[in-house]
Coordinates of C-alpha atoms in Angstrom, one line a residue:
T282 CA 6.4 0.2 -5.3
S283 CA 7.5 2.6 -2.5
L284 CA 7.5 5.7 -2.0
G285 CA 10.3 6.1 0.2
E286 CA 11.6 8.8 -1.9
V287 CA 9.5 12.5 -1.9
N288 CA 10.4 13.2 -5.0
A289 CA 10.3 9.6 -7.1
F290 CA 8.6 5.6 -7.0
S291 CA 11.8 4.3 -6.0
P292 CA 11.9 1.2 -8.1
S293 CA 13.2 -1.9 -5.4
M294 CA 11.3 -4.4 -5.2
P295 CA 11.8 -7.3 -3.5
I296 CA 10.5 -10.7 -5.8
S297 CA 7.3 -11.8 -3.4
P298 CA 5.3 -10.9 -0.3
S299 CA 6.7 -13.8 1.5
S300 CA 10.3 -12.4 1.6
M301 CA 9.2 -8.6 1.4
I302 CA 7.2 -9.1 4.7
N303 CA 10.4 -10.2 6.5
Q304 CA 12.3 -7.1 5.9
Y305 CA 9.9 -5.7 7.9
K306 CA 9.8 -6.4 12.1
F307 CA 7.3 -4.3 13.7
E308 CA 7.5 -3.6 17.3
D309 CA 3.2 -5.3 17.5
E310 CA 4.1 -8.2 16.0
P311 CA 1.0 -10.9 16.8
E312 CA 3.2 -12.6 19.9
L313 CA 4.1 -9.6 21.9
K314 CA 0.0 -8.3 21.4
D315 CA -1.9 -8.0 24.7
L316 CA -4.9 -6.1 22.9
F317 CA -7.3 -7.8 20.0
I318 CA -10.3 -5.8 19.0
T319 CA -12.9 -7.4 16.5
V320 CA -15.3 -5.6 14.3
D321 CA -17.8 -7.5 12.8
D322 CA -22.4 -8.3 12.9
P323 CA -23.4 -4.9 11.5
E324 CA -27.9 -4.5 13.1
S325 CA -29.8 -1.9 11.6
H326 CA -31.3 0.1 13.3
I327 CA -34.3 2.2 12.7
T328 CA -36.3 5.0 14.4
A329 CA -38.9 7.6 14.1
I330 CA -35.8 9.9 13.5
E331 CA -32.8 8.4 12.5
T332 CA -31.7 5.2 10.8
F333 CA -27.8 3.8 11.8
I334 CA -26.3 1.0 11.9
T335 CA -24.3 -0.7 15.4
Y336 CA -21.0 -3.1 14.4
R337 CA -20.6 -5.8 17.6
V338 CA -17.3 -4.9 19.1
V339 CA -15.4 -7.6 21.2
T340 CA -12.0 -7.0 22.9
K341 CA -9.7 -9.6 24.4
T342 CA -7.3 -8.3 25.9
S343 CA -4.2 -9.8 29.2
R344 CA -3.2 -5.9 30.3
G345 CA -3.7 -5.6 34.0
E346 CA -5.1 -2.4 33.7
F347 CA -8.8 -4.1 32.2
D348 CA -11.0 -6.1 34.7
S349 CA -11.9 -8.6 32.6
S350 CA -10.5 -9.9 30.4
E351 CA -13.3 -9.9 27.3
Y352 CA -15.6 -7.2 26.9
E353 CA -19.0 -7.3 24.2
V354 CA -20.1 -3.7 23.3
R355 CA -21.8 -2.2 20.2
R356 CA -21.1 1.0 18.7
R357 CA -22.3 3.2 15.8
Y358 CA -20.5 5.4 13.8
Q359 CA -21.0 8.3 16.0
D360 CA -19.1 6.8 19.0
F361 CA -15.8 6.2 16.6
L362 CA -16.1 10.1 15.8
W363 CA -16.5 11.1 19.0
L364 CA -13.2 8.7 20.1
K365 CA -11.2 10.0 17.2
S366 CA -12.0 13.8 17.7
K367 CA -10.6 12.1 22.2
L368 CA -7.6 11.0 20.4
E369 CA -6.8 14.3 18.7
E370 CA -7.2 16.6 22.0
A371 CA -5.1 14.3 24.1
H372 CA -2.6 13.7 21.2
P373 CA -3.1 16.7 19.2
T374 CA 0.2 16.2 18.0
L375 CA 0.6 12.0 17.5
I376 CA -1.0 10.7 13.9
I377 CA -4.6 9.7 14.9
P378 CA -5.3 7.2 11.9
P379 CA -8.1 7.9 9.5
L380 CA -11.9 7.0 10.5
P381 CA -14.1 6.2 6.7
E382 CA -15.8 9.4 5.6
K383 CA -19.3 9.7 6.4
F384 CA -20.3 8.5 2.5
I385 CA -17.3 6.0 1.7
M386 CA -16.5 5.1 -2.4
K387 CA -19.7 8.1 -3.7
G388 CA -20.8 7.1 -6.9
M389 CA -19.7 3.4 -6.5
V390 CA -22.6 1.7 -3.5
E391 CA -25.9 2.5 -2.2
R392 CA -25.7 4.0 1.9
F393 CA -26.8 1.0 4.0
N394 CA -26.5 -1.4 1.1
D395 CA -25.0 -4.7 1.4
E396 CA -21.2 -3.8 0.0
F397 CA -21.4 -0.3 1.7
I398 CA -21.9 -1.3 5.7
E399 CA -18.8 -4.4 4.8
T400 CA -16.3 -1.8 3.7
R401 CA -16.7 0.1 6.7
R402 CA -17.1 -2.6 8.8
K403 CA -13.6 -3.1 7.5
A404 CA -12.7 0.3 8.0
L405 CA -13.8 0.6 11.8
H406 CA -12.0 -2.8 12.6
K407 CA -9.0 -1.3 10.5
F408 CA -9.2 1.7 13.1
L409 CA -10.0 0.1 16.1
N410 CA -6.4 -2.2 15.6
R411 CA -4.4 0.5 14.4
I412 CA -4.7 2.5 17.9
A413 CA -4.4 -0.8 19.4
D414 CA -1.5 -1.3 17.9
H415 CA 0.7 2.3 18.4
P416 CA 3.1 2.6 21.9
T417 CA 1.3 6.3 23.2
L418 CA -2.9 5.7 21.9
T419 CA -3.6 2.3 23.1
F420 CA -3.1 3.4 26.4
N421 CA -5.6 6.3 26.2
E422 CA -8.0 6.2 28.7
D423 CA -11.1 7.5 26.7
F424 CA -10.0 4.3 24.5
K425 CA -10.1 1.7 27.3
I426 CA -13.8 3.4 27.4
F427 CA -15.0 3.1 24.1
L428 CA -13.8 -1.4 24.5
T429 CA -15.7 -1.4 27.3
A430 CA -18.9 0.8 28.4
Q431 CA -22.0 -0.1 28.8
A432 CA -23.9 2.0 25.5
W433 CA -25.5 4.4 29.3
E434 CA -22.1 4.5 30.9
L435 CA -20.2 5.9 27.4
S436 CA -23.2 8.5 27.0
S437 CA -22.9 8.8 30.2
H438 CA -18.8 9.3 30.6
K439 CA -19.6 11.7 26.7
K440 CA -22.1 14.7 28.1
Q441 CA -18.5 15.4 30.5
G442 CA -16.7 16.3 27.7
P443 CA -16.9 19.7 26.1
G444 CA -19.4 19.6 22.8
L445 CA -18.4 18.8 19.3
L446 CA -19.2 22.6 18.6
S447 CA -16.5 23.8 20.9
R448 CA -13.7 21.2 19.8
M449 CA -14.2 22.4 16.2
G450 CA -14.0 25.9 17.3
Q451 CA -10.6 25.6 19.0
T452 CA -9.4 23.3 16.0
V453 CA -10.5 26.0 13.2
R454 CA -8.6 28.3 14.8
A455 CA -5.1 27.1 15.9
V456 CA -5.4 25.8 12.2
A457 CA -6.6 29.3 11.2
S458 CA -3.2 30.9 14.1
S459 CA -0.8 29.0 12.6
V460 CA -1.8 28.9 8.6
R461 CA -1.6 33.3 9.5
G462 CA 2.6 34.4 8.4
G463 CA 4.5 30.8 8.9
V464 CA 6.3 30.0 11.6
K465 CA 9.7 31.8 11.9
N466 CA 12.1 29.2 13.9
R467 CA 10.2 26.3 12.9
P468 CA 13.0 23.3 12.6
E469 CA 14.3 22.1 9.1
M470 CA 13.0 17.8 10.3
F471 CA 9.2 19.9 9.7
T472 CA 10.4 21.9 6.8
E473 CA 10.7 18.5 5.4
M474 CA 8.1 17.1 7.1
N475 CA 6.1 19.4 5.3
D476 CA 6.7 18.7 1.7
Y477 CA 7.5 15.3 1.7
M478 CA 3.7 15.6 2.8
E479 CA 2.9 17.9 0.2
T480 CA 4.2 15.6 -2.3
F481 CA 3.0 12.6 -1.4
S482 CA -0.5 13.9 -0.6
Q483 CA -0.1 14.4 -4.3
K484 CA 0.9 11.5 -5.3
I485 CA -1.0 9.9 -3.9
N486 CA -4.7 11.4 -4.5
V487 CA -3.6 10.7 -8.6
L488 CA -2.7 7.7 -7.8
D489 CA -6.3 7.1 -6.1
K490 CA -8.6 8.3 -8.5
I491 CA -6.2 6.3 -11.5
A492 CA -7.6 3.4 -9.2
H493 CA -11.1 4.0 -9.7
R494 CA -10.5 4.5 -13.1
I495 CA -9.3 0.9 -13.7
Y496 CA -12.3 -0.3 -10.8
K497 CA -15.0 1.6 -13.4
E498 CA -13.6 0.5 -17.0
E499 CA -13.2 -3.2 -15.3
R500 CA -16.4 -3.1 -14.1
E501 CA -17.9 -1.5 -17.4
Y502 CA -15.7 -4.3 -19.7
F503 CA -16.9 -6.6 -17.1
N504 CA -21.0 -6.0 -17.6
E505 CA -20.3 -5.8 -21.2
M506 CA -19.2 -9.6 -21.3
K507 CA -21.6 -10.8 -19.2
E508 CA -24.4 -10.1 -22.0
Y509 CA -21.3 -11.0 -25.4
G510 CA -21.4 -14.9 -23.8
P511 CA -25.7 -15.3 -23.8
I512 CA -25.8 -14.2 -26.9
H513 CA -22.8 -16.6 -28.3
T514 CA -25.1 -18.9 -27.2
L515 CA -28.0 -18.3 -28.4
W516 CA -26.5 -17.6 -32.2
S517 CA -25.3 -21.2 -32.4
A518 CA -28.8 -22.9 -31.7
S519 CA -29.2 -21.7 -35.6
E520 CA -25.4 -21.7 -37.0
E521 CA -25.3 -26.1 -37.1
D522 CA -21.6 -25.5 -39.1
I523 CA -20.0 -23.6 -36.5
A524 CA -22.7 -24.1 -33.5
D525 CA -19.4 -25.9 -31.7
S526 CA -17.7 -22.6 -32.4
L527 CA -20.1 -20.6 -31.1
K528 CA -20.1 -22.8 -28.2
G529 CA -16.6 -22.0 -27.2
V530 CA -16.0 -18.6 -27.4
A531 CA -19.0 -18.5 -25.3
S532 CA -17.7 -20.9 -22.8
C533 CA -14.0 -18.7 -23.1
I534 CA -15.8 -15.7 -22.6
D535 CA -17.3 -17.3 -19.3
K536 CA -14.2 -17.6 -18.0
C537 CA -12.9 -14.7 -18.8
C538 CA -16.0 -13.0 -16.2
K539 CA -14.6 -15.1 -13.8
A540 CA -11.8 -13.9 -14.2
T541 CA -12.9 -10.1 -14.5
E542 CA -14.8 -10.5 -10.9
K543 CA -12.2 -12.1 -9.4
R544 CA -9.6 -8.6 -10.5
M545 CA -12.2 -7.1 -9.4
A546 CA -13.3 -8.1 -6.1
G547 CA -9.1 -7.9 -5.8
L548 CA -9.6 -4.3 -6.6
S549 CA -11.9 -3.2 -4.3
E550 CA -10.7 -5.3 -1.9
N551 CA -7.7 -4.8 -1.6
L552 CA -6.0 -1.4 -3.8
L553 CA -9.1 0.5 -3.2
P554 CA -9.1 1.1 0.2
I555 CA -5.7 1.2 1.3
L556 CA -5.2 4.2 -1.2
H557 CA -8.3 5.7 0.0
E558 CA -6.4 5.7 3.4
Y559 CA -3.6 6.8 2.7
V560 CA -5.6 10.5 0.8
L561 CA -7.2 10.5 4.5
Y562 CA -3.9 9.5 6.2
S563 CA -2.2 13.5 4.1
E564 CA -4.7 15.3 5.5
I565 CA -4.9 13.7 9.0
L566 CA -1.1 14.6 8.8
M567 CA -1.1 18.6 6.9
G568 CA -3.1 18.9 10.0
V569 CA -1.2 17.4 12.5
L570 CA 2.0 19.6 11.2
K571 CA -0.1 22.7 11.6
R572 CA -0.3 22.5 14.8
R573 CA 3.2 22.1 16.2
D574 CA 2.9 24.8 13.7
Q575 CA 0.5 26.7 16.2
I576 CA 2.6 25.2 19.2
Q577 CA 6.0 27.0 17.7
G578 CA 3.6 30.2 17.1
E579 CA 2.7 30.4 20.7
L580 CA 6.2 30.6 21.8
D581 CA 8.0 32.8 18.7
S582 CA 5.3 35.2 19.6
K583 CA 6.0 35.5 23.6
I584 CA 9.5 35.7 23.1
D585 CA 8.8 38.9 20.3
A586 CA 6.6 40.5 23.6
L587 CA 9.2 39.3 25.7
A588 CA 11.9 41.3 23.7
N589 CA 8.8 44.1 23.9
K590 CA 8.4 44.4 27.1
K591 CA 9.9 46.0 30.0
T592 CA 8.0 45.1 33.0
E593 CA 6.8 41.7 33.9
K594 CA 9.9 39.6 32.2
D595 CA 9.2 37.1 34.9
L596 CA 5.8 36.3 34.4
F597 CA 7.1 36.1 30.8
S598 CA 9.8 33.7 31.2
E599 CA 8.2 31.4 32.8
E600 CA 5.3 31.3 30.1
I601 CA 7.8 30.5 27.5
G602 CA 9.7 28.0 29.6
K603 CA 5.7 26.0 29.7
L604 CA 5.6 26.6 25.7
E605 CA 9.0 25.0 25.4
D606 CA 8.4 22.2 27.1
K607 CA 4.9 21.8 24.8
V608 CA 7.5 22.1 21.4
E609 CA 9.4 19.7 23.0
C610 CA 7.5 17.4 23.8
A611 CA 5.4 17.9 20.6
N612 CA 8.2 17.4 18.5
N613 CA 9.1 14.6 20.2
A614 CA 6.1 12.7 20.1
L615 CA 5.7 13.9 16.3
K616 CA 9.2 12.7 15.3
A617 CA 8.8 9.6 16.9
D618 CA 5.1 9.5 15.3
W619 CA 6.5 9.8 11.5
D620 CA 9.3 7.5 11.9
R621 CA 6.8 4.8 12.2
W622 CA 3.6 5.8 10.2
K623 CA 6.1 6.5 7.8
Q624 CA 7.6 1.9 8.0
N625 CA 3.6 0.9 8.0
M626 CA 2.7 3.2 5.4
Q627 CA 6.1 2.0 3.0
Y628 CA 4.6 -1.6 4.2
D629 CA 1.5 -1.6 3.5
M630 CA 2.2 0.4 -0.5
R631 CA 4.7 -2.7 -1.2
S632 CA 2.6 -5.8 -0.2
T633 CA -0.6 -4.1 -1.9
F634 CA 0.8 -3.2 -5.1
T635 CA 2.6 -6.6 -5.0
N636 CA -0.5 -7.9 -5.0
V637 CA -2.5 -6.9 -7.3
A638 CA 0.5 -7.0 -9.5
E639 CA 0.4 -10.6 -9.3
N640 CA -3.4 -10.5 -9.1
N641 CA -3.0 -9.7 -12.6
L642 CA -0.5 -12.3 -13.3
R643 CA -3.7 -14.7 -12.5
Y644 CA -5.9 -13.2 -14.1
Y645 CA -4.2 -12.9 -17.9
E646 CA -3.1 -17.0 -17.1
E647 CA -6.5 -17.2 -16.4

């Protein structure tokens, strides 16, 4: 499935994942990469105040701006949140990859059990590698500090920037300002992006809900089958005439159990995280478009003010010139990132749904 069209899922499907992958050529293919990041080795920390998990972040690089070719640091979830907020602050109209929420997949896993920790580890690993593969974000100074600084150095660096509440206030003001009255001179391209994202958001949220429902039903089916197998085995002990048939049924149920468990693993590892990541991406993109509109709104209000003022024209003209440059930069950054994001999204969706289809074929064959 592709989300290439706004109003329909395109039916053009490659024959197999291998033929599909060859259709796409990315600028960040492995042979061109000079930055490799791994997130692994989760470790629990229990203090008098809180319990938290840290993850090992290993970086290998051949870039000249790094002092060493390999780094190993430990980071907790709060550090990843800090990095994301710094990237948003530095690049308001670029598409920053999403982080898993504070509690992911509510109702499916308990906080800090093994499944939760592994799900989060994978999401954090993907978050850092998406940044590393991004042509602009990968060279951000805060990203470099995140990968290389020891815990005390990172803590010291964090204190230099504005506080979280201050940043939240700026974001809230920006969004509130962008919502007021709309933007008069928004280019058609960004109106189309906005419409696309509204439709995409609706569809991806529906897919996310359906996928979770399928997983829940599959798990209930699996739990019931686990009970039926042993029942047939016990029954065979008291029914000599049909003992072989009952044992055969028990054996079949056991095979179905194993096949279902494998299919559930495929859903929880491949489908659910990808769909949920793009639910988060849809929220991020709506925020990016609002921030672009806010910059445009500032320019529009200054132009209106200039038209109504007889004095201070020189000062206003200078401010308008700066804002025009700012709008141009924001537009160009978002245009380039939009095309890149869309290509990645279509690739991820195609490979995810093809993978699910092939898993289903294997399941029914078994």
